GROMACS .gro file of C-alpha atoms in nm:
model
  504
    1MET     CA    1  -1.791  -2.566  -1.986
    2ALA     CA    2  -2.113  -2.734  -1.865
    3GLU     CA    3  -1.916  -3.050  -1.786
    4GLN     CA    4  -1.657  -2.850  -1.591
    5THR     CA    5  -1.933  -2.676  -1.392
    6GLN     CA    6  -2.087  -3.014  -1.314
    7ASP     CA    7  -1.748  -3.145  -1.191
    8ILE     CA    8  -1.703  -2.842  -0.965
    9ASN     CA    9  -2.053  -2.877  -0.825
   10GLN     CA   10  -1.982  -3.243  -0.749
   11LEU     CA   11  -1.660  -3.151  -0.567
   12LEU     CA   12  -1.844  -2.888  -0.364
   13LYS     CA   13  -2.109  -3.145  -0.277
   14VAL     CA   14  -1.841  -3.388  -0.156
   15ARG     CA   15  -1.697  -3.123   0.077
   16ARG     CA   16  -2.035  -3.064   0.235
   17GLU     CA   17  -2.084  -3.439   0.275
   18LYS     CA   18  -1.747  -3.460   0.453
   19LEU     CA   19  -1.857  -3.182   0.688
   20ALA     CA   20  -2.184  -3.363   0.760
   21GLU     CA   21  -1.989  -3.680   0.842
   22LEU     CA   22  -1.761  -3.490   1.081
   23GLN     CA   23  -2.055  -3.330   1.254
   24ALA     CA   24  -2.240  -3.663   1.284
   25SER     CA   25  -1.934  -3.825   1.442
   26GLY     CA   26  -1.889  -3.546   1.698
   27ASN     CA   27  -1.593  -3.386   1.518
   28ASP     CA   28  -1.759  -3.061   1.405
   29PRO     CA   29  -1.464  -2.825   1.336
   30TYR     CA   30  -1.685  -2.519   1.379
   31GLN     CA   31  -1.730  -2.607   1.746
   32ILE     CA   32  -1.358  -2.545   1.813
   33THR     CA   33  -1.322  -2.197   1.967
   34LYS     CA   34  -0.945  -2.160   2.011
   35TYR     CA   35  -0.610  -2.322   1.935
   36ASP     CA   36  -0.279  -2.272   2.113
   37VAL     CA   37  -0.034  -2.131   1.857
   38THR     CA   38   0.327  -2.105   1.977
   39CYS     CA   39   0.492  -1.969   1.662
   40HIS     CA   40   0.457  -1.900   1.290
   41THR     CA   41   0.613  -2.106   1.012
   42ALA     CA   42   0.893  -1.855   0.942
   43ASP     CA   43   0.983  -1.847   1.314
   44ALA     CA   44   1.003  -2.227   1.322
   45ARG     CA   45   1.232  -2.229   1.018
   46ALA     CA   46   1.459  -1.960   1.163
   47GLU     CA   47   1.490  -2.134   1.501
   48TYR     CA   48   1.572  -2.467   1.336
   49GLU     CA   49   1.839  -2.316   1.109
   50GLU     CA   50   1.997  -2.140   1.407
   51LYS     CA   51   2.012  -2.460   1.615
   52GLU     CA   52   2.125  -2.665   1.319
   53GLN     CA   53   2.415  -2.430   1.256
   54ALA     CA   54   2.515  -2.437   1.621
   55ALA     CA   55   2.492  -2.819   1.638
   56GLY     CA   56   2.715  -2.877   1.338
   57GLU     CA   57   2.679  -3.221   1.178
   58ILE     CA   58   2.349  -3.388   1.277
   59GLU     CA   59   2.173  -3.711   1.186
   60GLU     CA   60   1.909  -3.712   0.915
   61GLY     CA   61   1.564  -3.637   1.059
   62ALA     CA   62   1.706  -3.553   1.402
   63ASP     CA   63   1.484  -3.387   1.662
   64LEU     CA   64   1.672  -3.078   1.784
   65GLY     CA   65   1.414  -3.009   2.052
   66ILE     CA   66   1.214  -2.750   1.858
   67HIS     CA   67   0.856  -2.844   1.939
   68VAL     CA   68   0.592  -2.623   1.780
   69SER     CA   69   0.221  -2.568   1.759
   70ILE     CA   70   0.131  -2.399   1.429
   71ALA     CA   71  -0.203  -2.313   1.270
   72GLY     CA   72  -0.272  -2.226   0.908
   73ARG     CA   73  -0.430  -2.327   0.579
   74LEU     CA   74  -0.358  -2.665   0.418
   75MET     CA   75  -0.228  -2.570   0.072
   76SER     CA   76  -0.122  -2.910  -0.057
   77LYS     CA   77  -0.144  -3.276   0.043
   78ARG     CA   78   0.024  -3.590  -0.091
   79VAL     CA   79  -0.096  -3.918   0.061
   80MET     CA   80   0.139  -4.217   0.026
   81GLY     CA   81  -0.013  -4.506   0.221
   82LYS     CA   82   0.102  -4.495   0.581
   83ALA     CA   83   0.278  -4.158   0.542
   84SER     CA   84   0.176  -3.829   0.387
   85PHE     CA   85   0.320  -3.488   0.315
   86GLY     CA   86   0.143  -3.154   0.306
   87ASN     CA   87   0.209  -2.782   0.320
   88VAL     CA   88   0.061  -2.539   0.571
   89GLN     CA   89   0.053  -2.163   0.508
   90ASP     CA   90   0.015  -1.896   0.776
   91LEU     CA   91   0.073  -1.521   0.811
   92LYS     CA   92   0.451  -1.541   0.775
   93GLY     CA   93   0.493  -1.811   0.511
   94ASN     CA   94   0.456  -2.187   0.480
   95ILE     CA   95   0.616  -2.510   0.594
   96GLN     CA   96   0.604  -2.873   0.488
   97ILE     CA   97   0.437  -3.120   0.724
   98TYR     CA   98   0.510  -3.492   0.755
   99VAL     CA   99   0.218  -3.701   0.880
  100THR     CA  100   0.229  -4.076   0.956
  101ARG     CA  101  -0.031  -4.328   1.065
  102ASP     CA  102   0.201  -4.465   1.332
  103GLU     CA  103   0.244  -4.122   1.493
  104LEU     CA  104  -0.119  -4.005   1.473
  105GLY     CA  105  -0.300  -4.335   1.519
  106GLU     CA  106  -0.530  -4.494   1.265
  107ASP     CA  107  -0.843  -4.286   1.335
  108SER     CA  108  -0.667  -3.951   1.333
  109TYR     CA  109  -0.468  -4.041   1.022
  110LYS     CA  110  -0.792  -4.136   0.848
  111LEU     CA  111  -0.935  -3.793   0.937
  112PHE     CA  112  -0.624  -3.625   0.797
  113LYS     CA  113  -0.657  -3.813   0.468
  114ARG     CA  114  -1.014  -3.682   0.440
  115MET     CA  115  -0.904  -3.320   0.477
  116ASP     CA  116  -0.921  -3.091   0.173
  117ILE     CA  117  -0.694  -2.824   0.029
  118GLY     CA  118  -0.803  -2.497   0.189
  119ASP     CA  119  -0.896  -2.645   0.528
  120ILE     CA  120  -0.762  -2.462   0.834
  121VAL     CA  121  -0.555  -2.698   1.046
  122GLY     CA  122  -0.355  -2.696   1.367
  123ILE     CA  123  -0.037  -2.904   1.381
  124LYS     CA  124   0.181  -3.002   1.674
  125GLY     CA  125   0.517  -3.172   1.640
  126TYR     CA  126   0.889  -3.116   1.611
  127VAL     CA  127   1.089  -2.946   1.338
  128PHE     CA  128   1.338  -3.152   1.136
  129ARG     CA  129   1.503  -3.160   0.795
  130THR     CA  130   1.400  -3.432   0.548
  131LYS     CA  131   1.648  -3.636   0.345
  132MET     CA  132   1.552  -3.408   0.052
  133GLY     CA  133   1.680  -3.117   0.260
  134GLU     CA  134   1.347  -2.946   0.334
  135ILE     CA  135   1.272  -2.810   0.680
  136SER     CA  136   0.945  -2.972   0.791
  137VAL     CA  137   0.727  -3.046   1.092
  138HIS     CA  138   0.699  -3.409   1.200
  139CYS     CA  139   0.339  -3.406   1.318
  140LYS     CA  140   0.241  -3.557   1.650
  141GLU     CA  141  -0.110  -3.417   1.620
  142VAL     CA  142  -0.324  -3.267   1.341
  143THR     CA  143  -0.651  -3.089   1.421
  144LEU     CA  144  -0.912  -2.968   1.172
  145LEU     CA  145  -0.999  -2.616   1.290
  146SER     CA  146  -1.226  -2.502   1.007
  147LYS     CA  147  -1.364  -2.675   0.699
  148SER     CA  148  -1.325  -2.506   0.360
  149LEU     CA  149  -1.641  -2.562   0.158
  150GLN     CA  150  -1.513  -2.381  -0.151
  151ILE     CA  151  -1.233  -2.476  -0.390
  152LEU     CA  152  -0.918  -2.265  -0.409
  153PRO     CA  153  -0.775  -2.175  -0.750
  154GLU     CA  154  -0.525  -2.420  -0.895
  155LYS     CA  155  -0.192  -2.385  -0.713
  156TYR     CA  156   0.050  -2.318  -0.995
  157HIS     CA  157  -0.160  -2.056  -1.175
  158GLY     CA  158  -0.302  -1.886  -0.868
  159LEU     CA  159  -0.584  -1.636  -0.888
  160THR     CA  160  -0.503  -1.456  -1.214
  161ASN     CA  161  -0.838  -1.298  -1.305
  162VAL     CA  162  -0.771  -0.933  -1.209
  163ASP     CA  163  -1.134  -0.840  -1.142
  164MET     CA  164  -1.185  -1.151  -0.930
  165ARG     CA  165  -0.867  -1.074  -0.734
  166TYR     CA  166  -1.010  -0.738  -0.628
  167ARG     CA  167  -1.360  -0.874  -0.558
  168GLN     CA  168  -1.233  -1.171  -0.359
  169ARG     CA  169  -0.927  -1.019  -0.194
  170TYR     CA  170  -0.939  -1.291   0.072
  171VAL     CA  171  -0.864  -1.552  -0.195
  172ASP     CA  172  -0.605  -1.325  -0.355
  173LEU     CA  173  -0.420  -1.301  -0.023
  174ILE     CA  174  -0.419  -1.680   0.011
  175MET     CA  175  -0.299  -1.757  -0.341
  176ASN     CA  176  -0.058  -1.470  -0.409
  177PRO     CA  177   0.209  -1.421  -0.139
  178ASP     CA  178   0.330  -1.098  -0.304
  179VAL     CA  179  -0.011  -0.945  -0.244
  180LYS     CA  180   0.008  -1.017   0.127
  181ASP     CA  181   0.361  -0.873   0.133
  182THR     CA  182   0.230  -0.550  -0.024
  183PHE     CA  183  -0.027  -0.499   0.250
  184VAL     CA  184   0.217  -0.592   0.526
  185LYS     CA  185   0.447  -0.325   0.382
  186ARG     CA  186   0.157  -0.076   0.360
  187SER     CA  187   0.092  -0.123   0.730
  188LYS     CA  188   0.460  -0.069   0.806
  189ILE     CA  189   0.470   0.249   0.593
  190ILE     CA  190   0.180   0.401   0.785
  191SER     CA  191   0.315   0.300   1.126
  192THR     CA  192   0.656   0.444   1.032
  193ILE     CA  193   0.497   0.775   0.930
  194ARG     CA  194   0.324   0.788   1.268
  195LYS     CA  195   0.649   0.706   1.447
  196TYR     CA  196   0.831   0.989   1.270
  197LEU     CA  197   0.562   1.252   1.326
  198ASP     CA  198   0.517   1.152   1.690
  199SER     CA  199   0.892   1.197   1.738
  200GLN     CA  200   0.861   1.551   1.597
  201GLY     CA  201   0.600   1.651   1.854
  202PHE     CA  202   0.290   1.607   1.636
  203MET     CA  203  -0.038   1.489   1.789
  204GLU     CA  204  -0.263   1.249   1.599
  205VAL     CA  205  -0.630   1.355   1.598
  206GLU     CA  206  -0.960   1.255   1.440
  207THR     CA  207  -1.206   1.490   1.269
  208PRO     CA  208  -1.557   1.439   1.121
  209MET     CA  209  -1.621   1.243   0.803
  210LEU     CA  210  -1.982   1.364   0.770
  211VAL     CA  211  -1.981   1.740   0.715
  212ALA     CA  212  -2.221   2.014   0.614
  213ASN     CA  213  -1.961   2.185   0.395
  214ALA     CA  214  -1.703   1.964   0.221
  215GLY     CA  215  -1.412   2.203   0.176
  216GLY     CA  216  -1.036   2.197   0.161
  217ALA     CA  217  -0.994   2.064  -0.193
  218ALA     CA  218  -1.121   2.101  -0.548
  219ALA     CA  219  -1.340   1.791  -0.582
  220ARG     CA  220  -1.704   1.689  -0.609
  221PRO     CA  221  -1.832   1.537  -0.283
  222PHE     CA  222  -2.062   1.245  -0.219
  223GLU     CA  223  -2.390   1.354  -0.062
  224THR     CA  224  -2.616   1.178   0.185
  225HIS     CA  225  -2.911   1.253   0.412
  226PHE     CA  226  -2.910   1.236   0.790
  227ASN     CA  227  -3.259   1.122   0.885
  228ALA     CA  228  -3.242   1.206   1.255
  229LEU     CA  229  -3.177   1.576   1.187
  230ASP     CA  230  -3.348   1.581   0.844
  231GLU     CA  231  -3.036   1.744   0.699
  232ASP     CA  232  -2.827   1.682   0.390
  233LEU     CA  233  -2.463   1.610   0.463
  234LYS     CA  234  -2.153   1.536   0.259
  235LEU     CA  235  -1.863   1.297   0.298
  236ARG     CA  236  -1.542   1.490   0.352
  237ILE     CA  237  -1.311   1.549   0.055
  238SER     CA  238  -1.027   1.677   0.270
  239LEU     CA  239  -0.911   1.698   0.633
  240GLU     CA  240  -0.798   2.058   0.614
  241LEU     CA  241  -1.057   2.290   0.761
  242TYR     CA  242  -1.115   2.100   1.085
  243LEU     CA  243  -0.743   2.053   1.146
  244LYS     CA  244  -0.691   2.429   1.103
  245ARG     CA  245  -0.961   2.487   1.362
  246LEU     CA  246  -0.743   2.286   1.602
  247ILE     CA  247  -0.445   2.510   1.525
  248VAL     CA  248  -0.669   2.805   1.616
  249GLY     CA  249  -0.748   2.622   1.941
  250GLY     CA  250  -0.380   2.607   2.033
  251MET     CA  251  -0.288   2.253   1.925
  252GLU     CA  252   0.034   2.358   1.755
  253ARG     CA  253   0.123   2.036   1.568
  254VAL     CA  254  -0.155   1.802   1.455
  255TYR     CA  255  -0.198   1.531   1.194
  256GLU     CA  256  -0.466   1.290   1.079
  257ILE     CA  257  -0.448   0.980   0.863
  258GLY     CA  258  -0.792   0.890   0.734
  259ARG     CA  259  -1.027   0.816   0.449
  260VAL     CA  260  -1.157   1.093   0.227
  261PHE     CA  261  -1.419   1.060  -0.043
  262ARG     CA  262  -1.431   1.223  -0.387
  263ASN     CA  263  -1.706   1.162  -0.638
  264GLU     CA  264  -1.476   1.115  -0.934
  265GLY     CA  265  -1.375   0.851  -1.185
  266LEU     CA  266  -1.175   0.533  -1.143
  267ASP     CA  267  -0.833   0.483  -1.296
  268THR     CA  268  -0.491   0.344  -1.203
  269ARG     CA  269  -0.426   0.633  -0.961
  270HIS     CA  270  -0.775   0.728  -0.845
  271ASN     CA  271  -1.031   0.556  -0.624
  272PRO     CA  272  -1.334   0.745  -0.489
  273GLU     CA  273  -1.231   0.666  -0.131
  274PHE     CA  274  -0.864   0.681  -0.047
  275THR     CA  275  -0.626   0.746   0.241
  276LEU     CA  276  -0.504   1.099   0.297
  277MET     CA  277  -0.272   1.234   0.563
  278GLU     CA  278  -0.274   1.602   0.648
  279LEU     CA  279  -0.061   1.779   0.905
  280TYR     CA  280  -0.044   2.136   1.028
  281GLN     CA  281   0.232   2.309   1.221
  282ALA     CA  282   0.202   2.651   1.378
  283TYR     CA  283   0.476   2.911   1.339
  284THR     CA  284   0.626   2.774   1.019
  285ASP     CA  285   0.562   2.816   0.646
  286TYR     CA  286   0.578   2.614   0.326
  287ASN     CA  287   0.959   2.607   0.341
  288GLY     CA  288   0.930   2.427   0.675
  289MET     CA  289   0.689   2.183   0.511
  290MET     CA  290   0.942   2.113   0.234
  291ASP     CA  291   1.212   2.030   0.488
  292LEU     CA  292   0.972   1.806   0.683
  293THR     CA  293   0.866   1.625   0.365
  294GLU     CA  294   1.221   1.550   0.254
  295ASN     CA  295   1.310   1.416   0.597
  296LEU     CA  296   0.988   1.214   0.629
  297TYR     CA  297   1.019   1.046   0.289
  298ARG     CA  298   1.383   0.955   0.349
  299TYR     CA  299   1.305   0.816   0.693
  300VAL     CA  300   1.015   0.603   0.572
  301ALA     CA  301   1.212   0.461   0.279
  302GLN     CA  302   1.509   0.376   0.498
  303GLU     CA  303   1.294   0.212   0.767
  304VAL     CA  304   1.064   0.019   0.531
  305LEU     CA  305   1.294  -0.062   0.237
  306GLY     CA  306   1.634  -0.042   0.404
  307MET     CA  307   1.750   0.215   0.147
  308THR     CA  308   1.659   0.559   0.011
  309LYS     CA  309   1.630   0.448  -0.352
  310ILE     CA  310   1.295   0.340  -0.491
  311THR     CA  311   1.253   0.153  -0.819
  312TYR     CA  312   0.910   0.178  -0.978
  313ASN     CA  313   0.832   0.029  -1.317
  314GLY     CA  314   1.204   0.019  -1.391
  315ILE     CA  315   1.261   0.385  -1.296
  316GLU     CA  316   1.497   0.451  -1.003
  317MET     CA  317   1.413   0.749  -0.782
  318ASP     CA  318   1.662   0.865  -0.521
  319LEU     CA  319   1.519   1.007  -0.199
  320GLY     CA  320   1.868   1.041  -0.054
  321LYS     CA  321   1.959   1.341  -0.272
  322PRO     CA  322   1.825   1.692  -0.209
  323PHE     CA  323   1.489   1.734  -0.384
  324GLU     CA  324   1.489   1.976  -0.677
  325ARG     CA  325   1.292   2.298  -0.618
  326LEU     CA  326   1.130   2.485  -0.908
  327THR     CA  327   0.862   2.750  -0.926
  328MET     CA  328   0.568   2.661  -1.151
  329VAL     CA  329   0.663   2.951  -1.380
  330ASP     CA  330   1.023   2.826  -1.408
  331ALA     CA  331   0.904   2.469  -1.468
  332VAL     CA  332   0.677   2.577  -1.755
  333LYS     CA  333   0.963   2.780  -1.901
  334LYS     CA  334   1.201   2.481  -1.869
  335TYR     CA  335   0.973   2.217  -2.021
  336ALA     CA  336   0.729   2.412  -2.243
  337GLY     CA  337   0.957   2.696  -2.349
  338ILE     CA  338   0.706   2.960  -2.242
  339ASP     CA  339   0.804   3.247  -2.010
  340TRP     CA  340   0.485   3.319  -1.818
  341ASN     CA  341   0.638   3.640  -1.684
  342GLU     CA  342   0.595   3.774  -2.037
  343VAL     CA  343   0.221   3.688  -2.044
  344LYS     CA  344   0.053   4.019  -1.960
  345ASP     CA  345  -0.316   3.937  -1.941
  346LEU     CA  346  -0.590   3.676  -1.977
  347GLU     CA  347  -0.633   3.733  -2.350
  348GLN     CA  348  -0.268   3.660  -2.416
  349ALA     CA  349  -0.289   3.350  -2.195
  350LYS     CA  350  -0.594   3.223  -2.388
  351ALA     CA  351  -0.419   3.288  -2.718
  352LEU     CA  352  -0.121   3.077  -2.604
  353ALA     CA  353  -0.356   2.802  -2.493
  354ASP     CA  354  -0.531   2.804  -2.831
  355GLU     CA  355  -0.196   2.794  -3.007
  356HIS     CA  356  -0.095   2.486  -2.804
  357HIS     CA  357  -0.440   2.321  -2.835
  358LEU     CA  358  -0.513   2.337  -2.464
  359GLU     CA  359  -0.881   2.346  -2.372
  360TYR     CA  360  -0.992   2.586  -2.096
  361GLU     CA  361  -1.322   2.672  -1.931
  362PRO     CA  362  -1.507   3.003  -1.969
  363HIS     CA  363  -1.446   3.087  -1.601
  364HIS     CA  364  -1.071   3.021  -1.619
  365LYS     CA  365  -0.835   3.305  -1.537
  366LYS     CA  366  -0.474   3.360  -1.632
  367GLY     CA  367  -0.346   3.145  -1.344
  368ASN     CA  368  -0.574   2.856  -1.437
  369ILE     CA  369  -0.424   2.851  -1.784
  370LEU     CA  370  -0.069   2.851  -1.644
  371ASN     CA  371  -0.169   2.539  -1.451
  372LEU     CA  372  -0.300   2.380  -1.773
  373PHE     CA  373   0.041   2.431  -1.934
  374PHE     CA  374   0.206   2.278  -1.627
  375GLU     CA  375  -0.019   1.972  -1.639
  376ALA     CA  376   0.030   1.924  -2.013
  377TYR     CA  377   0.404   1.988  -2.046
  378VAL     CA  378   0.568   1.941  -1.707
  379GLU     CA  379   0.404   1.684  -1.476
  380ASP     CA  380   0.510   1.367  -1.658
  381LYS     CA  381   0.871   1.490  -1.679
  382LEU     CA  382   0.911   1.510  -1.300
  383LEU     CA  383   1.046   1.162  -1.228
  384GLN     CA  384   1.289   1.246  -0.947
  385PRO     CA  385   1.155   1.402  -0.626
  386THR     CA  386   1.079   1.764  -0.714
  387PHE     CA  387   0.905   2.049  -0.534
  388ILE     CA  388   0.697   2.269  -0.765
  389MET     CA  389   0.643   2.598  -0.584
  390ASP     CA  390   0.454   2.925  -0.604
  391HIS     CA  391   0.123   2.841  -0.771
  392PRO     CA  392  -0.113   3.101  -0.918
  393ILE     CA  393  -0.365   3.239  -0.671
  394GLU     CA  394  -0.661   3.131  -0.886
  395ILE     CA  395  -0.605   2.762  -0.807
  396SER     CA  396  -0.509   2.810  -0.440
  397PRO     CA  397  -0.801   2.956  -0.243
  398LEU     CA  398  -0.666   2.864   0.103
  399THR     CA  399  -0.305   2.980   0.063
  400LYS     CA  400  -0.109   3.290   0.163
  401LYS     CA  401  -0.011   3.527  -0.118
  402LYS     CA  402   0.356   3.583  -0.185
  403PRO     CA  403   0.426   3.925  -0.030
  404ASP     CA  404   0.639   4.036  -0.325
  405ASN     CA  405   0.409   3.897  -0.597
  406PRO     CA  406   0.040   3.865  -0.495
  407GLU     CA  407  -0.057   3.689  -0.821
  408TYR     CA  408   0.109   3.381  -0.673
  409VAL     CA  409   0.091   3.199  -0.341
  410GLU     CA  410   0.326   3.018  -0.104
  411ARG     CA  411   0.233   2.667  -0.210
  412PHE     CA  412   0.416   2.362  -0.335
  413GLU     CA  413   0.336   2.021  -0.472
  414MET     CA  414   0.592   1.742  -0.456
  415PHE     CA  415   0.618   1.516  -0.762
  416MET     CA  416   0.779   1.176  -0.817
  417ASN     CA  417   0.741   0.945  -1.115
  418GLY     CA  418   0.532   1.220  -1.277
  419TRP     CA  419   0.276   1.194  -0.994
  420GLU     CA  420   0.166   1.454  -0.744
  421MET     CA  421   0.260   1.309  -0.404
  422CYS     CA  422   0.168   1.594  -0.171
  423ASN     CA  423   0.032   1.948  -0.163
  424ALA     CA  424   0.139   2.212   0.089
  425TYR     CA  425   0.079   2.577   0.178
  426SER     CA  426   0.176   2.862   0.394
  427GLU     CA  427  -0.180   2.863   0.524
  428LEU     CA  428  -0.397   3.168   0.468
  429ASN     CA  429  -0.482   3.308   0.811
  430ASP     CA  430  -0.626   3.647   0.704
  431PRO     CA  431  -1.005   3.610   0.752
  432ILE     CA  432  -1.086   3.907   0.528
  433ASP     CA  433  -0.878   3.772   0.241
  434GLN     CA  434  -1.020   3.423   0.300
  435ARG     CA  435  -1.377   3.555   0.276
  436GLU     CA  436  -1.295   3.716  -0.057
  437ARG     CA  437  -1.142   3.391  -0.185
  438PHE     CA  438  -1.451   3.196  -0.076
  439ALA     CA  439  -1.668   3.450  -0.257
  440GLN     CA  440  -1.474   3.383  -0.578
  441GLN     CA  441  -1.520   3.007  -0.523
  442ASP     CA  442  -1.896   3.062  -0.477
  443ALA     CA  443  -1.898   3.255  -0.805
  444ASN     CA  444  -1.711   2.971  -0.977
  445ALA     CA  445  -1.969   2.723  -0.846
  446ALA     CA  446  -2.250   2.941  -0.977
  447ALA     CA  447  -2.074   2.947  -1.314
  448GLY     CA  448  -2.079   2.568  -1.331
  449ASP     CA  449  -1.762   2.457  -1.151
  450ASP     CA  450  -1.888   2.158  -0.948
  451GLU     CA  451  -1.546   2.119  -0.782
  452ALA     CA  452  -1.541   2.472  -0.640
  453GLU     CA  453  -1.538   2.527  -0.266
  454HIS     CA  454  -1.811   2.713  -0.077
  455THR     CA  455  -1.802   2.972   0.198
  456ASP     CA  456  -1.760   2.809   0.539
  457GLU     CA  457  -1.882   3.062   0.797
  458ASP     CA  458  -1.766   2.867   1.100
  459PHE     CA  459  -1.417   2.834   0.956
  460LEU     CA  460  -1.413   3.208   0.888
  461ASN     CA  461  -1.519   3.266   1.248
  462ALA     CA  462  -1.227   3.050   1.362
  463LEU     CA  463  -0.987   3.261   1.154
  464GLU     CA  464  -1.134   3.575   1.309
  465ILE     CA  465  -1.054   3.431   1.653
  466GLY     CA  466  -0.698   3.420   1.521
  467MET     CA  467  -0.479   3.150   1.361
  468PRO     CA  468  -0.100   3.179   1.394
  469PRO     CA  469   0.127   3.161   1.089
  470THR     CA  470   0.099   2.796   0.990
  471GLY     CA  471   0.241   2.547   0.743
  472GLY     CA  472   0.018   2.263   0.626
  473ILE     CA  473   0.045   1.968   0.391
  474GLY     CA  474  -0.157   1.677   0.255
  475TYR     CA  475  -0.002   1.346   0.147
  476GLY     CA  476  -0.156   1.078  -0.072
  477ILE     CA  477  -0.074   0.764   0.126
  478ASP     CA  478  -0.189   0.522  -0.144
  479ARG     CA  479   0.044   0.663  -0.408
  480LEU     CA  480   0.337   0.643  -0.168
  481VAL     CA  481   0.254   0.277  -0.104
  482MET     CA  482   0.231   0.218  -0.481
  483LEU     CA  483   0.582   0.355  -0.531
  484MET     CA  484   0.734   0.168  -0.239
  485THR     CA  485   0.578  -0.165  -0.340
  486ASP     CA  486   0.616  -0.124  -0.719
  487SER     CA  487   0.239  -0.169  -0.759
  488PRO     CA  488   0.095  -0.069  -1.099
  489ALA     CA  489  -0.248   0.053  -0.982
  490ILE     CA  490  -0.407   0.206  -0.674
  491ARG     CA  491  -0.638  -0.098  -0.655
  492ASP     CA  492  -0.331  -0.310  -0.584
  493VAL     CA  493  -0.266  -0.121  -0.259
  494LEU     CA  494  -0.629  -0.096  -0.140
  495LEU     CA  495  -0.751  -0.412   0.027
  496PHE     CA  496  -1.104  -0.358  -0.098
  497PRO     CA  497  -1.109  -0.109  -0.390
  498THR     CA  498  -1.430   0.037  -0.531
  499LEU     CA  499  -1.574  -0.182  -0.806
  500LYS     CA  500  -1.886  -0.170  -1.017
  501SER     CA  501  -2.161  -0.390  -0.878
  502THR     CA  502  -2.180  -0.728  -1.051
  503SER     CA  503  -2.561  -0.704  -1.047
  504LYS     CA  504  -2.555  -0.425  -1.307
   0.00000   0.00000   0.00000
């Protein structure tokens, strides 16, 4: 190991010596400020194949008039006397380059031979096909644009250390093309969501991240201190309460895609900062949100994947079929064999929980225990897109009661692959009822529930001004990206996931 470290240090030293030589000779690559790029590697390949097909039979190495200027990272180099081959990688792929002393001139060819794997280069030349059949660029000019002073991982094994991949995502993106493809697809998913919602008359807005009262979800917030005002603030855990204020203000269809922050653990599906989208639509209810969700998911899958079927970890999920709709009570009856309509009171609910070895908190009510049964017996069975509707009021403090059964609310969660993908309500717009719900949340917090919400007086004032009947929904963007890219963990779809400091 010591010998290997010594070898690496020597290689790093050589790279710095090469840089010093370049700078001393007036060829400092860091002094170059721009380079004229006319196309990417994939574009050059596509244009050549199109012209080649149109031309029919052509001579070996023929110049079809496709002259390009490409910039990217030198990923391999094979020097063979007066001629050399290499491979340059850019945003859209890679292409072989053919470099000769006769074409470049002796001085420039010598500079090329001194280049290292990882250097950023600009190449100008024409596209041709070698006698081995590979589309390549015959270089007329090679320019060193930036010197790489570090050593990339070995080509054939890539960057395989998982922790290092997350810590040095920039190297991961260079060495693992599938990783780059995932994040290109993530960008397309989000832009497609925006395109769909914009077409439906929604307006994209931005709301505060630093808030005095972090409400809208059951989660523990991060806390900070604002020195200028000498006030404690929190990072938002949800987008909900400010977006509802905009509905009160007359903005009938709004959405926001942004980061939220929850002071919770790390696992394959949870990161303390993640991307949430929430939208609110006046004059509709949770049934309208179900219809919107089905249409949105189908549209995104078709646009991004070219089909409505998603395969994740070998499981095929079909977004093209109507999503199943089940109440939480019916789901628990179907999968746990318990008819919650027969559970008369809290004592009976606790007895059932004890019988099934489900742990509950002292402050839990009957509805909380129903949710425990759902989480234990139902969630992981919901592989195909499924709406679970009509949650107990105890776990839904911002949701309208069902008029015919006030123990439950007009709420749904959509599940796929056993994961919660979104959460939606017929929004509670009764300020008197909302104040009572907040009071119960305050009591829960006093009893030790550190995920309980707290009374938000300004939000209550907004409701007293008057909020129309409204449907609202929150989507976990990262989980959707995981499913559509077949990524095993949330860290694989976050460019820079949260990691424990290496200094600890």
